[in-house]
Coordinates of C-alpha atoms in Angstrom, one line a residue:
Chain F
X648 CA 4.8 87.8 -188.9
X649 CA 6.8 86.5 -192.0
X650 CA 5.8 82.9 -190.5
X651 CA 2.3 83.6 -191.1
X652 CA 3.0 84.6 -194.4
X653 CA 4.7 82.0 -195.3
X654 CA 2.9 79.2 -193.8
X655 CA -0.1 78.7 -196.5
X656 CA 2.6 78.8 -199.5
X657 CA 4.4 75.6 -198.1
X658 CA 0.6 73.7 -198.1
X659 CA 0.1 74.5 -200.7
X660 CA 2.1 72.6 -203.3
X661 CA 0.5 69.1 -201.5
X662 CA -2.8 70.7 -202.2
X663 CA -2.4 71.6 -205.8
X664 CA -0.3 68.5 -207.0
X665 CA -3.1 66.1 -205.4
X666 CA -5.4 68.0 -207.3
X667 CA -4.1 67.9 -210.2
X668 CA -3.2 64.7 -209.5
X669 CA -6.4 64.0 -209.0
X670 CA -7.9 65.3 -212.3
X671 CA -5.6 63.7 -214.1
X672 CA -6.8 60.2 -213.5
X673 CA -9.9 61.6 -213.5
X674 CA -8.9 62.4 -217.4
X675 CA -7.0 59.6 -217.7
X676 CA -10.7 57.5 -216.8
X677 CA -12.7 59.6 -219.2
X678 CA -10.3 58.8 -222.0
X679 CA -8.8 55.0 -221.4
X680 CA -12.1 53.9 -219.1
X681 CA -15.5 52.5 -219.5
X682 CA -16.9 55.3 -220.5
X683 CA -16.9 55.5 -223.8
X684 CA -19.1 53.0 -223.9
X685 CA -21.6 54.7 -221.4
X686 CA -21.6 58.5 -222.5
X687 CA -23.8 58.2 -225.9
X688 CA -26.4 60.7 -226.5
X689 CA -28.6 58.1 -228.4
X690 CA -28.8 54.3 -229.1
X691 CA -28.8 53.2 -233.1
X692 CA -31.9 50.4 -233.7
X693 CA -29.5 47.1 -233.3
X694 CA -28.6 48.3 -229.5
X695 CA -32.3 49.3 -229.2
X696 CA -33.1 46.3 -230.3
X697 CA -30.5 44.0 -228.6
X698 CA -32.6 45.3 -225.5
X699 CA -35.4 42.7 -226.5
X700 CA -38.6 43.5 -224.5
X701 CA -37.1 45.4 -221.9
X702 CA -37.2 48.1 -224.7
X703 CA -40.6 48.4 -224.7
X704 CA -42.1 51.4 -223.2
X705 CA -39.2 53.0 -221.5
X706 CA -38.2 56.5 -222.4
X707 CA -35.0 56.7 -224.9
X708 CA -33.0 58.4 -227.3
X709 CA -33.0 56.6 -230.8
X710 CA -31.0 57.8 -233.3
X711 CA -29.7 56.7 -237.3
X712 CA -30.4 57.3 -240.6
X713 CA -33.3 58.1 -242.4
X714 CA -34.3 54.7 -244.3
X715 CA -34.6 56.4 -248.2
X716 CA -37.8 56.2 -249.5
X717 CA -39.5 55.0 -246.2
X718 CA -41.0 58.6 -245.4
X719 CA -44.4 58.6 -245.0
X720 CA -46.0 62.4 -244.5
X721 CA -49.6 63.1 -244.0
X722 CA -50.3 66.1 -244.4
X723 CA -53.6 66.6 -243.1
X724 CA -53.4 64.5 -239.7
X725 CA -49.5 66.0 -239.7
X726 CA -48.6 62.8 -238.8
X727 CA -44.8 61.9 -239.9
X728 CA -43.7 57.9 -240.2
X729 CA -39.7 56.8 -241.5
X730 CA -37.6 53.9 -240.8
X731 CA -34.3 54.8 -239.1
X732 CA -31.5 52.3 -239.8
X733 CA -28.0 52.0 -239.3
X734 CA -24.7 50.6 -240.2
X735 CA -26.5 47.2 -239.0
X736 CA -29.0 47.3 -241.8
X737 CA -31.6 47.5 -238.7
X738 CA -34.8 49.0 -239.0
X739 CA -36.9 50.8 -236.4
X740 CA -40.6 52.3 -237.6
X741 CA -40.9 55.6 -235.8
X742 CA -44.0 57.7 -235.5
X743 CA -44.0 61.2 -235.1
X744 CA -46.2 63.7 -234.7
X745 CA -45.7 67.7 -236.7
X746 CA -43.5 69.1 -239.3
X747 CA -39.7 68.3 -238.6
X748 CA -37.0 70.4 -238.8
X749 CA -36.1 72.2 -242.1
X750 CA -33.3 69.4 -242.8
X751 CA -35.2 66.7 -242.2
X752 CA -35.1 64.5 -245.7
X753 CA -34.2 60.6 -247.1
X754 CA -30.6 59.7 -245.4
X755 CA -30.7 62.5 -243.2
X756 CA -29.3 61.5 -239.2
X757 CA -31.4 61.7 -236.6
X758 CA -31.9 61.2 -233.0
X759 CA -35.7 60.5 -231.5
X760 CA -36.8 60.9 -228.0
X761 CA -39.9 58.5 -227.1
X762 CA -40.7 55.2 -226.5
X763 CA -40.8 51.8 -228.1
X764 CA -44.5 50.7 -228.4
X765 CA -45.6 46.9 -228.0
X766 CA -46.1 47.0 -232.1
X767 CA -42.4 47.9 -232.4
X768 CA -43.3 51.2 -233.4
X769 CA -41.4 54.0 -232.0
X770 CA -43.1 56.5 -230.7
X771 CA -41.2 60.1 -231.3
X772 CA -42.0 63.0 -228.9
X773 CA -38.8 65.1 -230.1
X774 CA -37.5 64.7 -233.6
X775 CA -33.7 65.6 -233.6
X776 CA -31.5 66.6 -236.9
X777 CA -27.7 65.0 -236.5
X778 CA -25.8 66.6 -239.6
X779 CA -22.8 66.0 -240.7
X780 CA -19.2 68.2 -240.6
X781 CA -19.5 68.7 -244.2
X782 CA -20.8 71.7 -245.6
X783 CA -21.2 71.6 -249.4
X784 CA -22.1 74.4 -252.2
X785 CA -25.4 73.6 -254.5
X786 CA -24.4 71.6 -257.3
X787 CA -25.7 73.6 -260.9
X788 CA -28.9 73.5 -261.3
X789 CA -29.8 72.3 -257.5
X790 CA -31.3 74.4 -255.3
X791 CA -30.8 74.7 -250.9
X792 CA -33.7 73.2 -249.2
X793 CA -35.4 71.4 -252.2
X794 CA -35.4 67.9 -250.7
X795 CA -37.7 69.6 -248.2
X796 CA -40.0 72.0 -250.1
X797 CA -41.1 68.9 -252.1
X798 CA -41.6 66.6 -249.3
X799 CA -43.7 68.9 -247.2
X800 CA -45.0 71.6 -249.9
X801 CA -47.2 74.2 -248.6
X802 CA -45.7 73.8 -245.2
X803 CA -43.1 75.7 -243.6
X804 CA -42.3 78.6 -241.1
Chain X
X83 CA 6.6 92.3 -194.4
X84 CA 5.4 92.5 -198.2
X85 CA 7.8 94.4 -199.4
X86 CA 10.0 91.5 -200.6
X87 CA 7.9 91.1 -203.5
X88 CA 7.5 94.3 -204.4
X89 CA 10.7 95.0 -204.8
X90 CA 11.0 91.6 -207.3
X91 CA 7.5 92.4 -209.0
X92 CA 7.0 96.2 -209.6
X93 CA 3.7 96.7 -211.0
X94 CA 3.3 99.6 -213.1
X95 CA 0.9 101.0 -215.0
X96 CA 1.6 100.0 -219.1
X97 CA 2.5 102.4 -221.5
X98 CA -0.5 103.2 -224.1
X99 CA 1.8 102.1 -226.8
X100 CA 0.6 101.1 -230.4
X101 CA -2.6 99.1 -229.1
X102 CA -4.6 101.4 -230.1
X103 CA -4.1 101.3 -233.4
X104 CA -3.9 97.1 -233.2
X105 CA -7.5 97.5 -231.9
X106 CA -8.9 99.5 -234.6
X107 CA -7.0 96.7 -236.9
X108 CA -8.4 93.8 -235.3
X109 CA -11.7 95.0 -235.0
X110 CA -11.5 96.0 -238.9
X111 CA -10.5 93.0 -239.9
X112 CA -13.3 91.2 -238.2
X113 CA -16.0 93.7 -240.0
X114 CA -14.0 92.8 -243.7
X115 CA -13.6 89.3 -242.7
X116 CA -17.8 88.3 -241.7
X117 CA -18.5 90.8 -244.9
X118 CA -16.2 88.9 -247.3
X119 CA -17.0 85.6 -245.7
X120 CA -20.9 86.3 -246.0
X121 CA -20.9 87.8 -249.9
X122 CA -18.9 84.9 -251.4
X123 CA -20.6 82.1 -249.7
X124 CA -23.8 80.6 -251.3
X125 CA -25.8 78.7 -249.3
X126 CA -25.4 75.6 -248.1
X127 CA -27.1 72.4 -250.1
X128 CA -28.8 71.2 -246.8
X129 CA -29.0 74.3 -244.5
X130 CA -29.5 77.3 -246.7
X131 CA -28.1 80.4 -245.1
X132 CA -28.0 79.1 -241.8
X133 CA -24.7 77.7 -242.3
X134 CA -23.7 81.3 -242.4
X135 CA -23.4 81.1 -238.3
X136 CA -20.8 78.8 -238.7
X137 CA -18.8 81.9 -239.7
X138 CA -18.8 83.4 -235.6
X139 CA -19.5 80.4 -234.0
X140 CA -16.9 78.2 -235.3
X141 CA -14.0 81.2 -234.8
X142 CA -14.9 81.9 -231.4
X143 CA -15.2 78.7 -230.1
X144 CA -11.8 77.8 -231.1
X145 CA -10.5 81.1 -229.8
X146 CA -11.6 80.9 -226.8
X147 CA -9.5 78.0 -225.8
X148 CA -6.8 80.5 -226.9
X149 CA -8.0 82.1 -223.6
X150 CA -8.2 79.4 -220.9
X151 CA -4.6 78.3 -223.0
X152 CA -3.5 82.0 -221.5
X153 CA -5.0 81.0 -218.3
X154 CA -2.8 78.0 -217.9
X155 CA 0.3 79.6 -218.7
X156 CA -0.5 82.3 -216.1
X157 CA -1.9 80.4 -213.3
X158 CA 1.1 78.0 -213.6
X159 CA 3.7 80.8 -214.0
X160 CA 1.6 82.6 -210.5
X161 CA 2.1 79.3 -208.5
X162 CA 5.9 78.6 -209.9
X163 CA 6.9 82.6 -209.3
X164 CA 4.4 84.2 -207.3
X165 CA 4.1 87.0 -210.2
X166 CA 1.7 89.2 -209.8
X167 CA 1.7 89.8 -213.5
X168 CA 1.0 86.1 -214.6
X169 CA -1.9 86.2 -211.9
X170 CA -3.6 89.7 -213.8
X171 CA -2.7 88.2 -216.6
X172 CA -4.7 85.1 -216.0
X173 CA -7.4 86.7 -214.7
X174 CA -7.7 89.1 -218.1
X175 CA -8.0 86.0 -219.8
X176 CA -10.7 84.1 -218.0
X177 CA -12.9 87.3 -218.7
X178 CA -12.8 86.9 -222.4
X179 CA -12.7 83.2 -222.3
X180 CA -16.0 84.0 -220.0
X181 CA -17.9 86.2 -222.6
X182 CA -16.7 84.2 -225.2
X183 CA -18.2 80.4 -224.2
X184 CA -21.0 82.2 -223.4
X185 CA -21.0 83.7 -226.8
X186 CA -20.2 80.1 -228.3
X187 CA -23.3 78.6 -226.5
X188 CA -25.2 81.4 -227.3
X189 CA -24.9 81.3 -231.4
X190 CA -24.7 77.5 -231.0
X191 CA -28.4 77.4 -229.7
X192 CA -29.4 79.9 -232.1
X193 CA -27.9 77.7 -234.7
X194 CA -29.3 74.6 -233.1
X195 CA -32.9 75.4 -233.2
X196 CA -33.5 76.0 -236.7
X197 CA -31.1 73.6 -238.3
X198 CA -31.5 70.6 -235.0
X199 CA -35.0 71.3 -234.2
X200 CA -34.2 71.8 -230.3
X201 CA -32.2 75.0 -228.6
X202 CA -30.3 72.7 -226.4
X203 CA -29.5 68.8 -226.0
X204 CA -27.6 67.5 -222.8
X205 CA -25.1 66.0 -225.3
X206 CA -21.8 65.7 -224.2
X207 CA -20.0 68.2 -226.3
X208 CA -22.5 71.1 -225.4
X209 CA -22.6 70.0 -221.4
X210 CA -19.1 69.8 -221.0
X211 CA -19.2 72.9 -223.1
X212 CA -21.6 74.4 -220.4
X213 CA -19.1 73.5 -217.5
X214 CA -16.4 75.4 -219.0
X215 CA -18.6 78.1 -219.0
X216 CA -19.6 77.7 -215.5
X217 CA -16.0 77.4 -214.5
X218 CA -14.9 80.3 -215.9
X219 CA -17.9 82.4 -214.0
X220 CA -16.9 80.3 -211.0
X221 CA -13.1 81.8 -211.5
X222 CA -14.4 85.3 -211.7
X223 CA -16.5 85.1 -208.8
X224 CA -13.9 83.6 -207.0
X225 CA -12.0 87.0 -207.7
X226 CA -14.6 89.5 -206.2
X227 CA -15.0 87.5 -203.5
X228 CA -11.7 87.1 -202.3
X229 CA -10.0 90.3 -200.9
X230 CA -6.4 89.0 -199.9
X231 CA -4.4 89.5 -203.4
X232 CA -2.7 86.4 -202.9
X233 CA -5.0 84.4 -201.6
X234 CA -7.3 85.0 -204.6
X235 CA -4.7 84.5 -206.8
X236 CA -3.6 81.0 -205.5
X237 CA -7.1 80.0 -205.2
X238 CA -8.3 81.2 -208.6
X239 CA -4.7 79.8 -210.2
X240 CA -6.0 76.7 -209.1
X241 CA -9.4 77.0 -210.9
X242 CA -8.0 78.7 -213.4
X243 CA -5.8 75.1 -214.3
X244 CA -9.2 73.1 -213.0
X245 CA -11.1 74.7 -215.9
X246 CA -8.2 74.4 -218.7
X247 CA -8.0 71.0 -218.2
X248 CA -12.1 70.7 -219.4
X249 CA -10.8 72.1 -222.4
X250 CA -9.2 69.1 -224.3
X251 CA -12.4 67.4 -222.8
X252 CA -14.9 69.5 -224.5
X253 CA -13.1 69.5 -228.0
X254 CA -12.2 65.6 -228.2
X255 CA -16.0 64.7 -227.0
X256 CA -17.2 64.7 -230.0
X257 CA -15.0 62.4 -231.0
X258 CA -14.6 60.1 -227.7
X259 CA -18.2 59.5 -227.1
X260 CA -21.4 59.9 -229.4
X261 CA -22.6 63.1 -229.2
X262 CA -25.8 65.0 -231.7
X263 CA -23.1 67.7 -232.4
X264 CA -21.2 67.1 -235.5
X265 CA -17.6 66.4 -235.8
X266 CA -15.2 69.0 -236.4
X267 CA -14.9 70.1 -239.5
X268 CA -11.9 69.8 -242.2
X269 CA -10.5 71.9 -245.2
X270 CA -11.5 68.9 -246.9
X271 CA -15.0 68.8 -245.6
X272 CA -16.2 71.8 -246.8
X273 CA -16.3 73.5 -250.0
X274 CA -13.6 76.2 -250.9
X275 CA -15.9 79.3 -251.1
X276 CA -16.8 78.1 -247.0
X277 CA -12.8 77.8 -246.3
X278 CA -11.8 80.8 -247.1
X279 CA -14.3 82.9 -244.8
X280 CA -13.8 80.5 -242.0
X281 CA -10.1 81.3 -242.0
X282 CA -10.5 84.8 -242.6
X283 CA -12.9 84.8 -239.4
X284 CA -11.0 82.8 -237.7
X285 CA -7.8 84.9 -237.8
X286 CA -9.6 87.9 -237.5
X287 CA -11.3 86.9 -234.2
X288 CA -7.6 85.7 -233.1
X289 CA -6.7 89.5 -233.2
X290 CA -9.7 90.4 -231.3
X291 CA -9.5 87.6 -228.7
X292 CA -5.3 89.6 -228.3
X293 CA -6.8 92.8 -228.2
X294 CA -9.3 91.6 -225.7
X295 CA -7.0 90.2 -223.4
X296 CA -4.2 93.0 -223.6
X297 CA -6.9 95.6 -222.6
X298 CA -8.3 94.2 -219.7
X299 CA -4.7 93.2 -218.7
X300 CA -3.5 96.7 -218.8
X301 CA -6.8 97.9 -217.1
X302 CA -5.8 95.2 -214.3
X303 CA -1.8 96.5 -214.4
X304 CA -3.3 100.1 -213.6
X305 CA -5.4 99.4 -211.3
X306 CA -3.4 97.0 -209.6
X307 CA -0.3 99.7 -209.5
X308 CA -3.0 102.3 -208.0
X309 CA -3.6 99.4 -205.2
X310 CA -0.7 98.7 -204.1
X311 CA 0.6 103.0 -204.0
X312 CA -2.1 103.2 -201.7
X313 CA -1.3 100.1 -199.7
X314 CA 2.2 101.4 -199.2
X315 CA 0.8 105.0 -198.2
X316 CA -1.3 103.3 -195.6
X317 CA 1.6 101.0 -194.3
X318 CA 3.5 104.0 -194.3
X319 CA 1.0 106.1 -191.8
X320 CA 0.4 103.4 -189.9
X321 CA 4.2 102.3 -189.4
X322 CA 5.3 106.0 -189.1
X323 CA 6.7 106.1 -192.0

């Protein structure tokens, strides 16, 4: 009787130590492998770019910076065109289609899901807002949101 | 046969003591702390109001690895002592830290959608996010299915260390890989008047996440005691006493 007991607890210090030994390179992969390089949630414009024609008309994730003054609303065919850039000073037209998100303003991140069109226009299905960590208080005389309710006035939720 | 442990590892059930009154405390000082934390916040220069989430989300997310932190300890003390304790004790935890990455998922899509534009985005912090969550359920399923006491505490020690091991994982992906979810943020990335309520919160939920934990643990000590009286009255009339 006290064999049977017994008998799993001496397995079982193989099984949880080659476990564990087993998530720990699997960790130690994740952190000092290849994949940082491979988990991104978006490519910025010079990786899209670098990708040439193969670029063209397969489904991606495009994400940067709002170029300033490169937003282009119309509000009557609620068609939305901006440049995204990044650090690269590259430039990527996008095309989008509806109002954007509430944050959505000059310099503001964002990340695109579409496809890159023969004219080197992106076209956007999903526009996505990437903020920052910061959070900041309304300077004096500033009020939340403003950047918005001027770009797109008379729209809104 | 069993009664080598019991001798070592008398359950019994835990003395109501002063929790109570740390309940009524904690759960105060979560009311005062969202109150405070709301009233002397103005709104955020890009997000309005909606930054206002960040007081629960932010609090509980970080808390919650206080739980699967509790379930490390007591899945490594189970398989190092065989103590019952350290397994209930586990257990406890990995139903708080269950309810609360749900919770953080939860307010994180409802903050998502109006400030991102989308509920959800297979990014890397909110899917490895999603398989703590799904770890932890695993783990608690694991429990109701397994009826041998130690069995299910070996095998759900096991998970239990599986699933705290995702947790350096999900904080540092935002900053191994690039992810659409921010950063953490620093003291010195937002404004005083947003510091103050997020440590407020933060404590506050700290005392909850304690309270939490202690109940269900003592609920598991009883219930556990209550188990194992009648396992010893049934040995006893089947042994003859």
């Amino acid at each position: 009787m006290t064999e049977q007991v017994s008998a799993p607890r001496r397995k079982l210090p193989v099984l949880v130590s080659s476990g564990a030994a087993l998530v720990v390179a699997l960790l130690g992969w994740l952190i000092y492998g290849g994949l940082d390089k491979n988990i991104v949630y978006f490519l910025e414009p010079h990786e899209l770019l670098a990708r040439g024609t193969d670029a063209v008309d397969s489904p991606v994730r495009l994400g940067g910076l709002v170029r300033p003054g490169s937003v282009d609303w119309n509000e009557s065919a609620r068609a939305l065109r901006f440049d995204i850039t990044d650090t690269t000073q590259s430039v990527i037209r996008v095309v989008s289609t509806g109002q954007p998100p509430q944050m959505f303003r000059d310099g503001q991140g964002v990340v695109v899901e579409g496809r890159l069109g023969r004219d080197s226009v992106f076209a956007a299905s999903t526009l996505i807002i990437k903020h920052t960590n910061e959070y900041r208080a309304p300077k004096a005389g500033e009020h939340p949101r403003e950047a918005y309710k001027t770009l797109f006035k008379g729209a809104g939720p | 046969m069993t009664t080598t442990r019991q001798e070592t590892d008398v359950i019994a059930p835990p003395a109501p003591g002063r929790w109570r009154l740390f309940g009524v405390f904690a759960i105060a000082s979560l009311v005062v702390a969202q109150v405070v934390a709301v009233v002397i916040s103005p709104p955020d220069r890009d997000m309005g109001h909606l930054q206002k989430i960040m007081y629960v989300h932010f609090p509980i997310a970080l808390n919650m690895f206080v739980c699967y932190l509790v379930v490390l300890i007591g899945s490594v003390r189970y398989l190092m002592l065989r103590s019952e304790r350290a397994d209930l004790l586990a257990a406890s935890a990995a139903e708080v830290g269950a309810v609360m990455t749900g919770l953080t998922l939860a307010l994180g899509m409802l903050w998502a959608k109006p400030t991102w534009g989308v509920w959800w985005a297979w990014d890397p912090r909110l899917t490895s996010t999603l398989v703590l969550f799904l770890l932890a359920t695993a783990y608690l399923a694991l429990r109701a299915f397994v009826d041998d006491p130690e069995r299910r505490a070996t095998w759900s020690a096991t998970v239990g260390i599986l699933g705290a091991l995702n947790v350096p994982i999900v904080y540092m992906s935002v900053r191994w890989w690039r992810t659409l979810h921010q950063v953490q943020s620093s003291p010195s990335s937002l404004d005083p008047e947003y510091v103050i309520g997020v440590r407020l919160n933060l404590t506050a939920v700290l005392l909850v996440t304690v309270y939490l934990i202690h109940s269900r643990y003592a609920a598991a000590l009883t219930e556990r005691a209550a188990e194992n009286r009648a396992m010893a009255a049934a040995l006893g009339a089947n042994h003859g006493g």
